[in-house]
Amino acid sequence: GPDSYINLQEYFQLEGLTYRLVPIRTPNRNPNTYGRVGTDVMYRNVMEKFLWGNMETEGDIYLDENILRMTTNLRLQLSTLAEALIDEGEPTKAENILDLSIEKMPDRNVPFDRILLPTIEAYYQIGKDDKANAITERLFEILEEELNYYISLEPEFATPLVNDMAITHAVMDRMVQLVTSEHPQGEMGDRLRERFEGLETLYGQKLQELEGQVQRRTTKARF
């Protein structure tokens, strides 16, 4: 973790699932990675050298929580590479990486989650709206169900999940911005915005309910 990096993060170069320490200082605002991305090396590693473990297999397969944690990291690293390739004017290579990520870690075996947001953004950036829309529709459906679940909980169970609830809400908000303002998708954008606005009302009411619970507990504690 960061505690073991001895402040050398700005000299890291991402080349796959590992970093190389290089004599090049690169401040990075991307919260998902450190330093720079060695795009040529990483692209070659991912496209030619990575050995995939059949996560795309049709039929019944089981991935435990440890494997799924690794797929989260892998999805993030691949989207980071795609973003770096876009910045370098390599949209075709970026698309290859994004396609590979979805192909090798399909929703049926590696369920989509909010980590897919950078992948969606990258697809829109390179003009692949159909691919972005397909993931957006599915991810929005998943997050909508997730937020509804949080909202349905009694305060004692919902309170510890406030941060998760806020993150889910924020990702849905970002997705709506993408399909209505930044990359308008017509009817689809209108539909997702309408669904989000309905949930936003319930979300606001839930937060008020939880705040009321905290205030009541604080008042009781004083006496």
mmCIF file with all atom_site columns, C-alpha atoms in Angstrom, residues 175-185 189-190:
data_model
loop_
_atom_site.group_PDB
_atom_site.id
_atom_site.type_symbol
_atom_site.label_atom_id
_atom_site.label_alt_id
_atom_site.label_comp_id
_atom_site.label_asym_id
_atom_site.label_entity_id
_atom_site.label_seq_id
_atom_site.pdbx_PDB_ins_code
_atom_site.Cartn_x
_atom_site.Cartn_y
_atom_site.Cartn_z
_atom_site.occupancy
_atom_site.B_iso_or_equiv
_atom_site.pdbx_formal_charge
_atom_site.auth_seq_id
_atom_site.auth_comp_id
_atom_site.auth_asym_id
_atom_site.auth_atom_id
_atom_site.pdbx_PDB_model_num
ATOM 1  C CA . MET A 1 175 ? -23.879 8.663  -15.911 1.00 0.00 ? 175 MET A CA 1
ATOM 2  C CA . VAL A 1 176 ? -26.927 10.855 -16.436 1.00 0.00 ? 176 VAL A CA 1
ATOM 3  C CA . GLN A 1 177 ? -24.661 13.835 -17.133 1.00 0.00 ? 177 GLN A CA 1
ATOM 4  C CA . LEU A 1 178 ? -22.800 11.800 -19.736 1.00 0.00 ? 178 LEU A CA 1
ATOM 5  C CA . VAL A 1 179 ? -25.897 10.738 -21.683 1.00 0.00 ? 179 VAL A CA 1
ATOM 6  C CA . THR A 1 180 ? -27.814 14.029 -21.416 1.00 0.00 ? 180 THR A CA 1
ATOM 7  C CA . SER A 1 181 ? -25.188 16.792 -21.537 1.00 0.00 ? 181 SER A CA 1
ATOM 8  C CA . GLU A 1 182 ? -21.690 15.676 -22.533 1.00 0.00 ? 182 GLU A CA 1
ATOM 9  C CA . HIS A 1 183 ? -22.656 12.982 -25.053 1.00 0.00 ? 183 HIS A CA 1
ATOM 10 C CA . PRO A 1 184 ? -26.442 13.362 -25.547 1.00 0.00 ? 184 PRO A CA 1
ATOM 11 C CA . GLN A 1 185 ? -28.135 10.055 -26.351 1.00 0.00 ? 185 GLN A CA 1
ATOM 12 C CA . GLY A 1 189 ? -30.702 9.978  -21.930 1.00 0.00 ? 189 GLY A CA 1
ATOM 13 C CA . ASP A 1 190 ? -34.191 11.310 -21.208 1.00 0.00 ? 190 ASP A CA 1
#
